[in-house]
Coordinates of C-alpha atoms (C1' of nucleotides) in Angstrom, one line a residue:
Chain A
X1260 CA 21.5 -78.1 20.5
X1261 CA 22.6 -78.5 24.1
X1262 CA 26.1 -79.5 23.0
X1263 CA 27.6 -76.3 24.4
X1264 CA 26.0 -77.1 27.8
X1265 CA 27.5 -80.5 27.7
X1266 CA 30.9 -79.1 26.9
X1267 CA 30.6 -76.6 29.7
X1268 CA 29.6 -79.2 32.2
X1269 CA 32.3 -81.6 31.3
X1270 CA 34.9 -79.1 32.3
X1271 CA 33.7 -79.2 35.9
X1272 CA 32.8 -82.9 36.3
X1273 CA 36.2 -84.4 36.1
X1274 CA 36.1 -87.1 38.7
X1275 CA 32.4 -87.5 38.9
X1276 CA 30.6 -90.7 38.0
X1277 CA 27.7 -90.8 35.5
X1278 CA 25.3 -90.6 38.3
X1279 CA 27.0 -87.6 39.8
X1280 CA 27.0 -85.8 36.5
X1281 CA 23.3 -86.4 36.1
X1282 CA 22.6 -85.1 39.6
X1283 CA 24.7 -82.1 39.1
X1284 CA 22.9 -81.3 35.8
X1285 CA 19.5 -81.9 37.4
X1286 CA 20.4 -79.3 40.0
X1287 CA 21.4 -76.7 37.5
X1288 CA 18.4 -77.1 35.3
X1289 CA 16.0 -77.3 38.2
X1290 CA 17.5 -74.3 39.8
X1291 CA 17.4 -72.4 36.5
X1292 CA 13.7 -73.2 36.0
X1293 CA 13.0 -72.1 39.5
X1294 CA 14.9 -68.9 39.3
X1295 CA 13.3 -68.1 36.0
X1296 CA 9.9 -68.2 37.6
X1297 CA 10.5 -65.9 40.4
X1298 CA 12.6 -63.1 41.8
X1299 CA 16.2 -64.6 42.0
X1300 CA 17.0 -62.2 44.8
X1301 CA 14.7 -64.0 47.1
X1302 CA 15.5 -67.5 45.9
X1303 CA 16.9 -69.7 48.7
X1304 CA 19.0 -72.8 48.7
X1305 CA 16.2 -74.6 50.5
X1306 CA 13.8 -73.8 47.7
X1307 CA 16.2 -75.2 45.2
X1308 CA 16.7 -78.2 47.4
X1309 CA 12.9 -78.8 47.3
X1310 CA 12.5 -78.3 43.6
X1311 CA 15.4 -80.4 42.6
X1312 CA 14.8 -83.1 45.2
X1313 CA 18.2 -83.0 46.6
X1314 CA 19.8 -82.4 50.0
X1315 CA 22.0 -79.7 51.4
X1316 CA 25.1 -81.8 51.3
X1317 CA 24.6 -82.6 47.6
X1318 CA 24.3 -78.9 46.8
X1319 CA 27.6 -78.2 48.5
X1320 CA 29.2 -81.4 47.2
X1321 CA 28.6 -80.4 43.6
X1322 CA 29.1 -76.7 44.2
X1323 CA 31.7 -76.2 46.9
X1324 CA 31.5 -72.5 46.4
X1325 CA 27.9 -72.6 47.6
X1326 CA 25.1 -70.4 46.4
X1327 CA 27.4 -68.2 44.5
X1328 CA 29.0 -71.0 42.5
X1329 CA 25.6 -72.6 41.8
X1330 CA 24.1 -69.3 40.6
X1331 CA 27.0 -68.6 38.3
X1332 CA 26.5 -72.0 36.8
X1333 CA 22.9 -71.3 36.3
X1334 CA 23.8 -68.0 34.7
X1335 CA 26.0 -69.7 32.2
X1336 CA 23.2 -72.2 31.4
X1337 CA 20.7 -69.4 30.9
X1338 CA 23.1 -67.3 28.8
X1339 CA 23.4 -70.2 26.4
X1340 CA 19.6 -70.5 26.2
X1341 CA 19.2 -66.8 25.3
X1342 CA 21.2 -67.3 22.1
X1343 CA 19.8 -70.7 21.3
X1344 CA 16.2 -69.4 21.5
X1345 CA 16.9 -67.0 18.6
X1346 CA 18.4 -69.6 16.3
X1347 CA 18.4 -70.4 13.5
X1348 CA 17.4 -66.9 12.6
X1349 CA 20.1 -65.0 14.4
X1350 CA 22.8 -67.1 12.7
X1351 CA 21.6 -66.3 9.2
X1352 CA 20.5 -62.7 8.9
X1353 CA 20.9 -62.7 5.1
X1354 CA 17.6 -61.3 3.8
X1355 CA 15.0 -59.0 5.0
X1356 CA 12.7 -61.9 5.5
X1357 CA 15.3 -63.5 7.8
X1358 CA 15.5 -60.2 9.8
X1359 CA 11.8 -60.2 10.1
X1360 CA 11.7 -63.8 11.4
X1361 CA 14.4 -63.0 13.9
X1362 CA 12.5 -59.9 15.0
X1363 CA 9.4 -61.9 15.5
X1364 CA 11.3 -64.7 17.4
X1365 CA 12.7 -62.1 19.8
X1366 CA 9.4 -60.5 20.5
X1367 CA 7.6 -63.9 20.8
X1368 CA 10.2 -65.1 23.2
X1369 CA 10.0 -62.1 25.5
X1370 CA 6.3 -61.8 25.3
X1371 CA 6.1 -65.5 26.4
X1372 CA 8.3 -65.2 29.4
X1373 CA 6.7 -61.9 30.4
X1374 CA 8.2 -60.2 33.4
X1375 CA 10.8 -62.9 33.9
X1376 CA 14.0 -62.4 32.0
X1377 CA 16.8 -64.8 32.8
X1378 CA 19.3 -62.3 31.5
X1379 CA 18.0 -59.6 33.8
X1380 CA 18.2 -62.1 36.7
X1381 CA 21.8 -62.4 35.7
X1382 CA 22.4 -58.7 35.6
X1383 CA 20.8 -58.2 39.0
X1384 CA 23.6 -60.1 40.5
X1385 CA 26.4 -58.4 38.6
X1386 CA 27.1 -56.3 41.6
X1387 CA 27.3 -59.0 44.2
X1388 CA 28.9 -61.9 42.3
X1389 CA 32.2 -61.0 40.5
X1390 CA 31.9 -63.7 37.8
X1391 CA 28.4 -62.6 36.8
X1392 CA 29.6 -59.5 35.0
X1393 CA 31.9 -61.6 32.9
X1394 CA 29.2 -64.0 32.0
X1395 CA 26.8 -61.4 30.9
X1396 CA 29.3 -59.3 29.0
X1397 CA 30.4 -62.3 27.2
X1398 CA 26.8 -63.0 26.2
X1399 CA 26.3 -59.4 25.1
X1400 CA 29.5 -59.5 23.1
X1401 CA 28.7 -62.6 21.2
X1402 CA 25.1 -61.5 20.6
X1403 CA 26.3 -58.2 19.2
X1404 CA 28.8 -60.0 17.0
X1405 CA 26.0 -62.1 15.5
X1406 CA 24.0 -59.1 14.6
X1407 CA 27.0 -57.3 13.3
X1408 CA 27.7 -60.3 11.0
X1409 CA 24.2 -60.1 9.8
X1410 CA 24.5 -56.4 8.9
X1411 CA 27.8 -57.0 7.0
X1412 CA 26.1 -59.8 5.1
X1413 CA 23.4 -57.4 4.0
X1414 CA 25.9 -54.8 3.1
X1415 CA 27.8 -57.4 0.9
X1416 CA 24.5 -58.0 -0.8
X1417 CA 23.9 -54.3 -1.3
X1418 CA 20.8 -54.3 0.8
X1419 CA 22.3 -52.1 3.5
X1420 CA 24.3 -49.0 2.8
X1421 CA 28.0 -49.1 3.0
X1422 CA 28.0 -46.0 5.1
X1423 CA 26.4 -47.9 8.0
X1424 CA 28.8 -48.7 10.9
X1425 CA 27.9 -52.4 11.3
X1426 CA 29.5 -52.7 14.8
X1427 CA 27.9 -49.6 16.1
X1428 CA 24.5 -50.4 14.7
X1429 CA 24.7 -53.9 16.1
X1430 CA 25.4 -52.4 19.5
X1431 CA 22.3 -50.3 19.1
X1432 CA 20.2 -53.4 18.4
X1433 CA 21.4 -55.1 21.5
X1434 CA 20.9 -52.1 23.7
X1435 CA 17.5 -51.7 22.2
X1436 CA 16.5 -55.2 23.0
X1437 CA 17.8 -54.9 26.5
X1438 CA 15.9 -51.8 27.0
X1439 CA 12.7 -53.1 25.5
X1440 CA 12.9 -56.0 27.9
X1441 CA 13.7 -53.8 30.8
X1442 CA 10.6 -51.8 30.1
X1443 CA 8.6 -54.9 29.6
X1444 CA 9.6 -56.1 33.0
X1445 CA 8.2 -53.1 34.7
X1446 CA 5.2 -52.3 32.6
X1447 CA 4.3 -55.7 31.2
X1448 CA 4.0 -54.3 27.7
X1449 CA 6.1 -55.2 24.6
X1450 CA 5.4 -51.9 22.9
X1451 CA 8.8 -50.4 23.6
X1452 CA 10.5 -53.5 22.4
X1453 CA 8.5 -53.7 19.2
X1454 CA 9.0 -50.0 18.6
X1455 CA 12.7 -50.0 18.7
X1456 CA 13.2 -53.2 16.7
X1457 CA 10.9 -51.8 14.0
X1458 CA 12.7 -48.5 13.9
X1459 CA 16.2 -50.0 13.8
X1460 CA 15.3 -52.3 11.0
X1461 CA 13.7 -49.5 9.1
X1462 CA 16.8 -47.5 9.7
X1463 CA 18.8 -50.3 8.0
X1464 CA 16.4 -50.6 5.1
X1465 CA 16.4 -46.9 4.5
X1466 CA 20.1 -46.9 4.3
X1467 CA 20.2 -48.6 1.0
X1468 CA 19.4 -45.9 -1.4
Chain B
X65 CA 13.9 -27.7 41.7
X66 CA 13.2 -29.9 44.6
X67 CA 9.7 -28.6 44.9
X68 CA 8.2 -31.9 43.8
X69 CA 10.1 -33.7 46.5
X70 CA 8.8 -31.2 49.1
X71 CA 5.2 -31.7 47.8
X72 CA 5.6 -35.4 48.0
X73 CA 7.0 -35.4 51.5
X74 CA 4.4 -33.0 52.8
X75 CA 1.8 -35.6 52.0
X76 CA 3.2 -37.9 54.5
X77 CA 4.4 -35.6 57.2
X78 CA 1.0 -34.4 58.5
X79 CA 1.5 -34.2 62.3
X80 CA 5.3 -34.1 62.3
X81 CA 7.2 -31.2 63.7
X82 CA 9.8 -29.4 61.7
X83 CA 12.5 -31.5 63.3
X84 CA 10.7 -34.7 62.5
X85 CA 10.3 -33.7 58.9
X86 CA 14.0 -32.9 58.7
X87 CA 15.0 -36.3 60.2
X88 CA 12.6 -38.1 57.8
X89 CA 14.1 -36.3 54.9
X90 CA 17.6 -37.0 56.1
X91 CA 16.8 -40.6 56.3
X92 CA 15.5 -40.7 52.7
X93 CA 18.4 -38.9 51.2
X94 CA 21.0 -40.8 53.2
X95 CA 19.4 -44.0 52.3
X96 CA 19.2 -43.0 48.6
X97 CA 22.9 -42.1 48.5
X98 CA 23.8 -45.3 50.2
X99 CA 21.6 -47.5 47.9
X100 CA 23.0 -45.7 44.9
X101 CA 26.5 -46.6 45.8
X102 CA 26.0 -50.3 46.2
X103 CA 23.8 -53.3 45.5
X104 CA 20.4 -52.4 46.9
X105 CA 19.6 -56.1 47.2
X106 CA 22.1 -56.4 50.0
X107 CA 21.5 -53.1 51.7
X108 CA 20.4 -53.6 55.3
X109 CA 18.5 -51.3 57.6
X110 CA 21.5 -51.3 59.9
X111 CA 23.6 -49.9 57.1
X112 CA 21.1 -47.2 56.6
X113 CA 21.0 -46.6 60.3
X114 CA 24.7 -46.1 60.4
X115 CA 24.9 -43.8 57.3
X116 CA 22.0 -41.6 58.4
X117 CA 23.0 -41.6 62.1
X118 CA 19.6 -42.7 63.3
X119 CA 18.3 -45.5 65.4
X120 CA 16.0 -48.4 64.6
X121 CA 13.1 -46.8 66.3
X122 CA 13.4 -43.7 64.2
X123 CA 13.3 -45.7 61.0
X124 CA 10.2 -47.5 62.1
X125 CA 8.7 -44.3 63.5
X126 CA 8.9 -42.5 60.2
X127 CA 8.3 -45.5 58.0
X128 CA 5.8 -47.8 59.8
X129 CA 5.8 -50.1 56.9
X130 CA 9.5 -50.8 57.5
X131 CA 12.0 -51.5 54.9
X132 CA 9.5 -51.8 52.1
X133 CA 8.0 -48.4 52.8
X134 CA 11.3 -46.7 53.2
X135 CA 12.6 -48.2 49.9
X136 CA 9.6 -47.1 48.1
X137 CA 10.1 -43.6 49.3
X138 CA 13.7 -43.7 48.2
X139 CA 12.5 -45.0 44.8
X140 CA 10.2 -42.0 44.4
X141 CA 13.0 -39.7 45.4
X142 CA 15.3 -41.2 42.8
X143 CA 12.7 -41.2 40.1
X144 CA 12.4 -37.5 40.5
X145 CA 16.1 -37.1 40.2
X146 CA 16.3 -39.0 37.0
X147 CA 14.1 -36.5 35.2
X148 CA 15.6 -33.5 37.0
X149 CA 19.1 -34.4 35.9
X150 CA 18.1 -34.1 32.3
X151 CA 16.6 -30.7 32.6
X152 CA 16.3 -28.1 31.3
X153 CA 17.1 -29.9 28.0
X154 CA 14.5 -32.6 28.2
X155 CA 11.8 -30.0 28.7
X156 CA 12.6 -28.0 25.6
X157 CA 13.6 -30.3 22.7
X158 CA 12.9 -27.7 20.1
X159 CA 16.0 -27.7 17.9
X160 CA 18.6 -30.1 16.9
X161 CA 21.1 -28.3 19.1
X162 CA 18.7 -28.9 22.0
X163 CA 18.5 -32.6 21.2
X164 CA 22.2 -32.7 21.1
X165 CA 22.6 -31.1 24.5
X166 CA 20.1 -33.5 25.9
X167 CA 21.9 -36.5 24.3
X168 CA 25.2 -35.3 25.9
X169 CA 23.5 -34.7 29.3
X170 CA 22.2 -38.2 29.3
X171 CA 25.5 -39.8 28.3
X172 CA 27.4 -37.6 30.8
X173 CA 25.0 -38.5 33.6
X174 CA 25.3 -42.2 33.1
X175 CA 29.0 -42.2 32.4
X176 CA 29.4 -40.3 35.7
X177 CA 27.4 -42.8 37.8
X178 CA 29.0 -45.7 36.1
X179 CA 27.7 -49.1 37.1
X180 CA 25.2 -47.7 39.5
X181 CA 21.9 -46.8 38.1
X182 CA 19.2 -45.8 40.6
X183 CA 16.5 -46.7 38.2
X184 CA 17.9 -50.2 37.9
X185 CA 18.0 -50.4 41.6
X186 CA 14.3 -49.6 41.5
X187 CA 13.6 -52.1 38.8
X188 CA 15.4 -54.9 40.6
X189 CA 12.8 -54.7 43.3
X190 CA 9.8 -54.6 41.0
X191 CA 9.1 -58.2 41.7
X192 CA 9.2 -58.1 45.5
X193 CA 7.6 -54.7 46.3
X194 CA 4.2 -54.1 44.6
X195 CA 4.4 -50.3 44.6
X196 CA 7.8 -50.3 42.8
X197 CA 6.3 -51.3 39.5
X198 CA 4.0 -48.4 39.7
X199 CA 6.7 -45.9 40.5
X200 CA 9.0 -47.1 37.7
X201 CA 6.2 -47.3 35.1
X202 CA 5.1 -43.8 36.1
X203 CA 8.6 -42.6 35.5
X204 CA 9.0 -44.3 32.2
X205 CA 5.6 -42.9 31.1
X206 CA 6.4 -39.3 31.9
X207 CA 9.9 -39.6 30.4
X208 CA 8.4 -41.0 27.2
X209 CA 5.9 -38.2 27.1
X210 CA 8.6 -35.6 27.4
X211 CA 10.4 -37.0 24.4
X212 CA 7.2 -37.4 22.5
X213 CA 6.5 -33.8 23.0
X214 CA 9.9 -32.9 21.7
X215 CA 9.3 -34.9 18.6
X216 CA 6.0 -33.3 18.0
X217 CA 7.6 -29.9 18.4
X218 CA 10.1 -30.7 15.8
X219 CA 7.4 -32.0 13.5
X220 CA 5.5 -28.7 13.9
X221 CA 8.7 -26.9 12.9
X222 CA 9.0 -29.2 9.9
X223 CA 12.3 -30.6 11.1
X224 CA 11.0 -34.1 11.6
X225 CA 8.8 -35.8 9.0
X226 CA 5.1 -36.0 9.6
X227 CA 5.1 -39.7 8.9
X228 CA 7.0 -40.4 12.1
X229 CA 4.9 -41.9 14.8
X230 CA 6.0 -39.6 17.7
X231 CA 4.7 -41.8 20.5
X232 CA 6.3 -44.9 19.1
X233 CA 9.6 -43.3 18.4
X234 CA 9.7 -41.8 21.9
X235 CA 9.2 -45.3 23.3
X236 CA 12.1 -46.4 21.2
X237 CA 14.3 -43.6 22.8
X238 CA 13.4 -44.6 26.3
X239 CA 13.9 -48.3 25.6
X240 CA 17.2 -47.4 24.0
X241 CA 18.4 -45.5 26.9
X242 CA 17.3 -48.2 29.3
X243 CA 19.2 -50.8 27.3
X244 CA 22.2 -48.7 26.9
X245 CA 22.4 -48.3 30.7
X246 CA 21.7 -52.0 31.2
X247 CA 24.7 -52.8 29.0
X248 CA 26.7 -50.1 30.8
X249 CA 26.0 -51.7 34.1
X250 CA 27.5 -55.0 33.0
X251 CA 30.3 -54.0 30.7
X252 CA 31.2 -50.6 32.0
X253 CA 31.2 -49.1 28.6
X254 CA 28.9 -46.4 27.2
X255 CA 29.3 -47.5 23.6
X256 CA 25.9 -49.1 23.3
X257 CA 24.2 -46.1 24.9
X258 CA 26.0 -43.7 22.6
X259 CA 25.3 -45.8 19.5
X260 CA 21.6 -46.0 20.0
X261 CA 21.1 -42.4 20.8
X262 CA 23.1 -41.4 17.8
X263 CA 21.2 -43.7 15.5
X264 CA 17.8 -42.7 16.8
X265 CA 18.5 -39.0 16.4
X266 CA 19.9 -39.7 12.9
X267 CA 16.7 -41.5 12.2
X268 CA 14.7 -38.4 13.1
X269 CA 16.9 -36.1 11.2
X270 CA 16.7 -38.2 8.1
X271 CA 13.0 -38.3 8.2
X272 CA 12.7 -34.7 7.1
X273 CA 13.2 -34.9 3.4
Chain C
dA225 C1' 5.3 -24.3 84.5
dA226 C1' 3.1 -28.4 83.7
dA227 C1' 1.0 -31.6 80.8
dA228 C1' 0.8 -33.7 76.5
dA229 C1' 2.7 -35.1 72.3
dA230 C1' 6.4 -36.1 69.4
dT231 C1' 11.1 -37.7 69.0
dT232 C1' 15.1 -40.6 70.0
dG233 C1' 18.2 -44.5 71.7
dG234 C1' 19.3 -49.0 71.8
dA235 C1' 18.5 -53.6 73.9
dC236 C1' 16.1 -57.5 72.6
dC237 C1' 13.5 -61.2 70.0
dG238 C1' 12.5 -64.5 66.5
dG239 C1' 13.0 -66.4 62.2
dC240 C1' 15.4 -67.6 58.3
dA241 C1' 18.9 -69.0 55.4
dA242 C1' 23.9 -70.2 54.3
dG243 C1' 27.0 -73.4 55.4
dT244 C1' 29.0 -77.6 58.3
dC245 C1' 29.3 -82.3 59.7
dC246 C1' 29.0 -87.0 60.0
dA247 C1' 27.0 -91.2 59.3
dG248 C1' 25.2 -94.4 56.0
dA249 C1' 24.2 -96.1 51.2
dA250 C1' 25.6 -96.9 46.5
dA251 C1' 28.9 -97.5 43.1
dA252 C1' 33.7 -98.3 41.3
dA253 C1' 38.0 -100.2 41.6
dT254 C1' 41.1 -104.1 42.7
Chain D
dA671 C1' 34.5 -110.0 47.6
dT672 C1' 36.4 -106.4 49.9
dT673 C1' 38.1 -102.1 49.9
dT674 C1' 38.0 -97.5 48.5
dT675 C1' 35.8 -93.8 46.5
dT676 C1' 31.8 -91.3 45.5
dC677 C1' 27.3 -90.0 46.6
dT678 C1' 23.3 -88.9 49.6
dG679 C1' 20.4 -87.5 53.7
dG680 C1' 19.3 -84.4 57.1
dA681 C1' 20.2 -82.6 61.7
dC682 C1' 22.8 -78.9 63.6
dT683 C1' 25.3 -74.5 64.0
dT684 C1' 26.0 -69.7 63.2
dG685 C1' 25.2 -65.2 62.1
dC686 C1' 22.4 -61.8 60.2
dC687 C1' 18.6 -58.8 59.7
dG688 C1' 13.8 -57.1 60.0
dG689 C1' 10.9 -55.9 63.4
dT690 C1' 9.3 -54.9 68.5
dC691 C1' 9.4 -52.6 72.9
dC692 C1' 10.0 -49.4 76.3
dA693 C1' 12.2 -46.0 78.6
dA694 C1' 14.4 -41.4 78.3
dT695 C1' 14.5 -36.9 76.2
dT696 C1' 13.0 -33.1 73.7
dT697 C1' 9.6 -30.2 71.8
dT698 C1' 5.1 -28.2 71.6
dT699 C1' 0.8 -26.9 73.7
dT700 C1' -2.0 -24.8 77.2

DNA sequence: AAAAAATTGGACCGGCAAGTCCAGAAAAAT
DNA sequence: ATTTTTCTGGACTTGCCGGTCCAATTTTTT
């Protein structure tokens, strides 16, 4: 389940000993947990130092690019989590029951984490850190693709009308989820998120006449 | 059109001379323009000082609460703009043509401002500044209400099915727009925004059988 | 016109946080 | 074993930015 994380990490750890890799990973995960539980805009390297029980020099040793590089790494880590948390449902949207389980998983996930959305944390840095835009749009793209695949599967089974534009509708789902979460972050309520997921799924169901 | 802004301002300007009011307003508008064109997380009081041609003491004279108070005031200013920019369409969603004009106005607005969404700037401070959450949820609420009213109007005319939950569907619209804009901010494309607006309107049209 | 109040300019302070440096400990290589 | 590389600790530097202060100027009041 964390295989992709391992892969990702191994790209950057060439030349590090086992101990070094462990420390590096501990920093990323500790920083991720810390950023997730607060406003990432205010998070400081010293906070991360405290929470990960490391020193300044370790931070800069493993992330020569400093704060920016570390945050990007955390962003990648979190992006992987977003998709993983929706599995196995997202990967097999092949029946209305599956869609329903997925819908519930999404709502449960965001309800649980409340105001703190790691993806939003990501987005809030899109402006300042160049690489962040790439990380988040990659995530959005693969997320959209998964949903699109689900819609095509349903079309193949005749449970969604052929006239539906799978790609476009998948985009709508992703936008809807993003928006629902955005509203959640500022109002604390999942109403908007639930509303749009229900409507979009109803739209798909109604399409098969 | 800027009557509400005047009202709002007049609440805080008791005891200020005409010149003072003008300076205060110049600061708010200049700061708004500046924040709109960059990452608000990095905006500094000195930047605002430069762009508004004022001095530190003026900033603190008119906004004793410092940065926080000034930013909140800017947030209110921007929140008003968001609604205004969709008028007069948003206020009179009484035919499919009107809905279409509204849809186009929304897309045009966000396409024009590209990656920089003032509402998102607002949101990104929800965590740090207490009042920001209130400002943005007030905006979302009144925005949702406008759409809800539009749906009810269409229902009264028999152009949207009675089985549609107006409130819930309006929530979906708002969430959809938010999400579309969120995606726009990170990918630069309005595809998601256009997709979800089209689908939601189609959903409404199809409801009138 | 004089006094009082509001407005403006900008120097200055203090704290905080990113990033540097180097010395010492631990681990790996030979 | 010793030598070389990797890893770790934390003090220190540097610059930035929010906020304070006070003196000068303009405007309003009487």
